[in-house]
PDB file of N, CA and C in Angstrom:
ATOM      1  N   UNK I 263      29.335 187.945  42.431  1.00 71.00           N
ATOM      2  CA  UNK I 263      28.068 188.059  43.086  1.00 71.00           C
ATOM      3  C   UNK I 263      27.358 186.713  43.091  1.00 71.00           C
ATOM      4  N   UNK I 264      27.517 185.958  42.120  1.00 75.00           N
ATOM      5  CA  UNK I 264      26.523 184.525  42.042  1.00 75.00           C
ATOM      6  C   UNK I 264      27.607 183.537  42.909  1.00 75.00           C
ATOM      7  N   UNK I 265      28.619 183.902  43.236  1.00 77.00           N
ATOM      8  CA  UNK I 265      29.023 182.962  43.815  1.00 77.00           C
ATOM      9  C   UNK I 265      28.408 183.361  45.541  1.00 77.00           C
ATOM     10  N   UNK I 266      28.909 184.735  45.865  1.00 75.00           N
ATOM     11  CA  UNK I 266      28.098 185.183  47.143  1.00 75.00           C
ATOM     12  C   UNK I 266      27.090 184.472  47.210  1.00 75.00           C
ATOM     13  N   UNK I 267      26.026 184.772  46.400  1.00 76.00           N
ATOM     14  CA  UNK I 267      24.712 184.792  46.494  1.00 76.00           C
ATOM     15  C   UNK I 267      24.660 183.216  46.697  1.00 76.00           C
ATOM     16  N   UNK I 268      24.933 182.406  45.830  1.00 78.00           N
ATOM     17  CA  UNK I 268      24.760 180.403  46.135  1.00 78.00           C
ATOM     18  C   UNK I 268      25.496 180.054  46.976  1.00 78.00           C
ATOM     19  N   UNK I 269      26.874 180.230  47.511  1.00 80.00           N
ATOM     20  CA  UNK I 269      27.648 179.838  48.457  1.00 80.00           C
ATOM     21  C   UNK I 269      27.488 180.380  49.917  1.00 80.00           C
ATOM     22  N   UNK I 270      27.003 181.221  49.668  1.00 78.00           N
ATOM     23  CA  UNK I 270      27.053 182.088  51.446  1.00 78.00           C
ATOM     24  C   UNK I 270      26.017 182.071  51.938  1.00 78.00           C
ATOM     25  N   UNK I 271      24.923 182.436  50.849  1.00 78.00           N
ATOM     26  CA  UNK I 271      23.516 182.811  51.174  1.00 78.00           C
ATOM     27  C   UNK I 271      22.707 181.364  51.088  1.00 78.00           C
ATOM     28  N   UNK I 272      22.776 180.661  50.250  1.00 85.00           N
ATOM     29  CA  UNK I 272      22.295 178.843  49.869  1.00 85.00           C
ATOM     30  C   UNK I 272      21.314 179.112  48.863  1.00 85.00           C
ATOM     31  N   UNK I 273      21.348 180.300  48.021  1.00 82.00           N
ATOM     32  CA  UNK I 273      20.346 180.186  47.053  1.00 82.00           C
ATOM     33  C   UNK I 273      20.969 179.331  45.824  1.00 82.00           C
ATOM     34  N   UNK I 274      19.805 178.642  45.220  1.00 86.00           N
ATOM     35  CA  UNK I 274      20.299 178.228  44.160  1.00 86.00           C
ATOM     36  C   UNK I 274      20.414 178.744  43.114  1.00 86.00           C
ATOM     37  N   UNK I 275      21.141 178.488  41.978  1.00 87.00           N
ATOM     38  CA  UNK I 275      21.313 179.117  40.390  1.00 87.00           C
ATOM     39  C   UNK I 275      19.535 179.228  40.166  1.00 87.00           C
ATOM     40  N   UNK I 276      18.846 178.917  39.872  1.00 89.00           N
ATOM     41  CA  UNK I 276      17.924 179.271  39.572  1.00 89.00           C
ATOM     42  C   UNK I 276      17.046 180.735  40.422  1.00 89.00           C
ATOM     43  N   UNK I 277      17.536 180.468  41.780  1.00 86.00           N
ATOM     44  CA  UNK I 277      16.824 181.571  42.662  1.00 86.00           C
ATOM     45  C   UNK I 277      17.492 182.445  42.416  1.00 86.00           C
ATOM     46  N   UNK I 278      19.155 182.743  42.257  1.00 84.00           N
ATOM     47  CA  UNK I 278      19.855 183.466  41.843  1.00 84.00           C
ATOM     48  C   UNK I 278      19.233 184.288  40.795  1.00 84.00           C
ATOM     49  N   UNK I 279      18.809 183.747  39.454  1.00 87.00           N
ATOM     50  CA  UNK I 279      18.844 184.679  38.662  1.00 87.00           C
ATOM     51  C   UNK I 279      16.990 185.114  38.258  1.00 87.00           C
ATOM     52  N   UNK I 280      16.088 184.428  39.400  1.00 90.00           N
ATOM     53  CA  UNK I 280      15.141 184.940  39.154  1.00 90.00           C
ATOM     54  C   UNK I 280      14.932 186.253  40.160  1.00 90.00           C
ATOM     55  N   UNK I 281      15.848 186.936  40.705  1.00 86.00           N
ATOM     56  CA  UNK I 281      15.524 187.583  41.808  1.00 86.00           C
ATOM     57  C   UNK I 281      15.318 189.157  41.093  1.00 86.00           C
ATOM     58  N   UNK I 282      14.778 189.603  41.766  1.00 91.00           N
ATOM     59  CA  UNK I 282      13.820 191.093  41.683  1.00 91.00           C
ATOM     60  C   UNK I 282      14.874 192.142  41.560  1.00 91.00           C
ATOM     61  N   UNK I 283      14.996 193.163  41.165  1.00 90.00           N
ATOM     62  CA  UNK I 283      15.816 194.846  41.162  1.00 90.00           C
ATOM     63  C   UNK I 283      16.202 194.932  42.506  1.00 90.00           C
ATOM     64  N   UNK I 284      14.720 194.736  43.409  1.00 90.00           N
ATOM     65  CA  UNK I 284      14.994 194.973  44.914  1.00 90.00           C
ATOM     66  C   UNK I 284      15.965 194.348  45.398  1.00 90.00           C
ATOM     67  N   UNK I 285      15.635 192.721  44.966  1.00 88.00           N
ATOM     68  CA  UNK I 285      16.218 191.779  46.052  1.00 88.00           C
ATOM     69  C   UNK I 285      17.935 192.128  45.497  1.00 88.00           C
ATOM     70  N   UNK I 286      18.493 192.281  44.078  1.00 85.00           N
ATOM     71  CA  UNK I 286      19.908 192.474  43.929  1.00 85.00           C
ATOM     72  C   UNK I 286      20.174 193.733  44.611  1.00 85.00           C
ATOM     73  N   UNK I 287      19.743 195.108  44.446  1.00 86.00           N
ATOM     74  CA  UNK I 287      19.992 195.844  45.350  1.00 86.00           C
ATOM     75  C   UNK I 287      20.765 195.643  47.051  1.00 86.00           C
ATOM     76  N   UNK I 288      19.462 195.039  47.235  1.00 85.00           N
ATOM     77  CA  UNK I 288      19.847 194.236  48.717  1.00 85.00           C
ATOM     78  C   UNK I 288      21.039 193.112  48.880  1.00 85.00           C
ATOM     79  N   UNK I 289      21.090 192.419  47.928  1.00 82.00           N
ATOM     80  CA  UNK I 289      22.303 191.740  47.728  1.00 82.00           C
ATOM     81  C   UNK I 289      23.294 191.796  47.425  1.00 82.00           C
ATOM     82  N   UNK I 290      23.775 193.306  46.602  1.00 81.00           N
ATOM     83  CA  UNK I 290      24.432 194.125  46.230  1.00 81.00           C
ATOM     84  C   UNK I 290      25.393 194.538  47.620  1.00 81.00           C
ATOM     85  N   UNK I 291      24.372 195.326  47.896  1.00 82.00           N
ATOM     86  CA  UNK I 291      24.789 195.946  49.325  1.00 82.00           C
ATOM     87  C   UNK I 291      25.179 195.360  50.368  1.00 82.00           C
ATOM     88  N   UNK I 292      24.500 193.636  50.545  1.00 78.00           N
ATOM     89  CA  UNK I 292      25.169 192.873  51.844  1.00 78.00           C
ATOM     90  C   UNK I 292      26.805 192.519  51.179  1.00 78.00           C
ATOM     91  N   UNK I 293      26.852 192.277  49.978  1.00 76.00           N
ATOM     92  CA  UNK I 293      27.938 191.831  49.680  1.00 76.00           C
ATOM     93  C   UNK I 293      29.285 192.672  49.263  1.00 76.00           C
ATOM     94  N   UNK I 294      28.767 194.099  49.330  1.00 73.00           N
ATOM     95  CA  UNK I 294      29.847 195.258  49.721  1.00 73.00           C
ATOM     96  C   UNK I 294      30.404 195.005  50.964  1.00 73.00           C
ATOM     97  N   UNK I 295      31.593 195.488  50.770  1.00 69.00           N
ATOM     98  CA  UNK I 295      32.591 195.446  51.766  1.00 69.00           C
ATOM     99  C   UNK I 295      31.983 196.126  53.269  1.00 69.00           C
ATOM    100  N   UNK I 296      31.956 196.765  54.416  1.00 69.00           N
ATOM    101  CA  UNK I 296      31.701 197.326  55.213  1.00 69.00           C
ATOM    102  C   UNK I 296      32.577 197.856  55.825  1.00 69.00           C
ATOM    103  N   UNK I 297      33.535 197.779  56.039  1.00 69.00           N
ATOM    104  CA  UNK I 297      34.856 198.510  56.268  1.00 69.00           C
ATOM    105  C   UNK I 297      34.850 199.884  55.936  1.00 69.00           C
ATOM    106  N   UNK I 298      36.107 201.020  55.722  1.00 67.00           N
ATOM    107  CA  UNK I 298      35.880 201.753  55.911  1.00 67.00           C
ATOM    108  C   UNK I 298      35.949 202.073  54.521  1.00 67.00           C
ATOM    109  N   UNK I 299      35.986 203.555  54.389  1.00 73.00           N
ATOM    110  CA  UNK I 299      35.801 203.911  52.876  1.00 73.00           C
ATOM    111  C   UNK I 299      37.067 204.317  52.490  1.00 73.00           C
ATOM    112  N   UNK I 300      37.207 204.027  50.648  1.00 73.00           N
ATOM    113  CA  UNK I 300      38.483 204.321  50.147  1.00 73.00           C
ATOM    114  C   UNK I 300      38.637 205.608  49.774  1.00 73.00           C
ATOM    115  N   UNK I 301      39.639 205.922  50.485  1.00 82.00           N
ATOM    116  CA  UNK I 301      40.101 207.575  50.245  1.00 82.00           C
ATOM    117  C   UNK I 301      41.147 207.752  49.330  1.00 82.00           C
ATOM    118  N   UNK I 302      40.703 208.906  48.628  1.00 87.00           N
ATOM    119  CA  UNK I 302      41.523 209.335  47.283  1.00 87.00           C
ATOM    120  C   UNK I 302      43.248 209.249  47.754  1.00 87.00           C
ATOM    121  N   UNK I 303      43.672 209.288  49.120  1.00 87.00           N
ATOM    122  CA  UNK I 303      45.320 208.542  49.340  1.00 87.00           C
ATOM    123  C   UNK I 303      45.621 207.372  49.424  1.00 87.00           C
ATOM    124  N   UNK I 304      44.715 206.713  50.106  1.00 81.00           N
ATOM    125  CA  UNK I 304      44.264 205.244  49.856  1.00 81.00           C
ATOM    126  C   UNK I 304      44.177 204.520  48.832  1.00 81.00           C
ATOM    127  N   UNK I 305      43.729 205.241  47.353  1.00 81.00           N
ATOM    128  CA  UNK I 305      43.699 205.102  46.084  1.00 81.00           C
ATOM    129  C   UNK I 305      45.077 204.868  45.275  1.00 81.00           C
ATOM    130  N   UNK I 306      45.250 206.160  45.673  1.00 85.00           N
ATOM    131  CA  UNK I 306      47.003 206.327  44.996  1.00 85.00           C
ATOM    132  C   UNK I 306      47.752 205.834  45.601  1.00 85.00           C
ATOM    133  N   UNK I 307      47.980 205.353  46.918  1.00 84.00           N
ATOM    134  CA  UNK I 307      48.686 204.112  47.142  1.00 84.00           C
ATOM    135  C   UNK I 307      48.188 203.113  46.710  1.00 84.00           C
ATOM    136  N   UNK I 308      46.965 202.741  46.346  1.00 78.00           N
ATOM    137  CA  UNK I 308      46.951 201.420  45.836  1.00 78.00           C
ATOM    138  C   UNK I 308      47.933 201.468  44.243  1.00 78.00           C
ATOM    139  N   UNK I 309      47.310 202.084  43.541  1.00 82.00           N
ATOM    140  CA  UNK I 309      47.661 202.775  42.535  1.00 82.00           C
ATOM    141  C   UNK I 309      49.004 202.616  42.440  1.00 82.00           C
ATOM    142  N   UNK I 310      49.688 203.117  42.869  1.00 83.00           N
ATOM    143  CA  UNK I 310      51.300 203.467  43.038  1.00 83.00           C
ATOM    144  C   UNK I 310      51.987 201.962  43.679  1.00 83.00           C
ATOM    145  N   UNK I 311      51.677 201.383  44.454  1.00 80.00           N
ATOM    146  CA  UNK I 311      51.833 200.106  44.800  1.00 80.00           C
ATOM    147  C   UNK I 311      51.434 198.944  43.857  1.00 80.00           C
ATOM    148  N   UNK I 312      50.337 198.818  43.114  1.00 77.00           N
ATOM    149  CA  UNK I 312      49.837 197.970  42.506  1.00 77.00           C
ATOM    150  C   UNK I 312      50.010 197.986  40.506  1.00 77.00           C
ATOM    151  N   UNK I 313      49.394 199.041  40.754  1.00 71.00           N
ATOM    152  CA  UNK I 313      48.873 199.675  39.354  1.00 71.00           C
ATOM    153  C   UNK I 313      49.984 199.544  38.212  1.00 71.00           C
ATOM    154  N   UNK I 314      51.277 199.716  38.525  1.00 68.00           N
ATOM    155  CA  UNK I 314      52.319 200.033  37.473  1.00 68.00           C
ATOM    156  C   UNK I 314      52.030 198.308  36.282  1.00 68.00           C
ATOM    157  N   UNK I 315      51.602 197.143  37.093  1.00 61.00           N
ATOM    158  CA  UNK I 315      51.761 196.004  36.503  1.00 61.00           C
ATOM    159  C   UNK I 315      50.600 195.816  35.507  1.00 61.00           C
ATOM    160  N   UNK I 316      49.628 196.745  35.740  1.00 58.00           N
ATOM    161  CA  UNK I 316      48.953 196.741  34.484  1.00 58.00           C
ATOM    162  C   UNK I 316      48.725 197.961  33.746  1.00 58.00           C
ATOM    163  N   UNK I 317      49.729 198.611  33.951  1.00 52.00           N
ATOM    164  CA  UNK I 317      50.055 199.896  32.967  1.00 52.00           C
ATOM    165  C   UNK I 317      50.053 199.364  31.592  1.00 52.00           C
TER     166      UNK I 317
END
């Protein structure tokens, strides 16, 4: 997130970490994905594809 937030957005480390509940909320949310949503098959293929290497 602090990298989002200083690299993409141009805030600095300091603006970064003085920011409000609201403003991370909001920053939270721009910096979620927007695509579509992960579905519980979607999961278990990741899962099943990925997952065994950190079993």
């Amino acid at each position: 997130m602090f990298v989002y937030a200083v690299f993409r957005l141009g805030l600095s480390p300091d603006a970064f970490w003085a920011l409000s509940v609201v403003e991370w909320r909001a920053l939270l949310e721009a910096a979620a994905p927007q695509s579509e949503t992960l579905t519980r098959e979607a999961l278990m293929q990741l899962i099943n594809t990925h997952g065994k290497a950190n079993a």
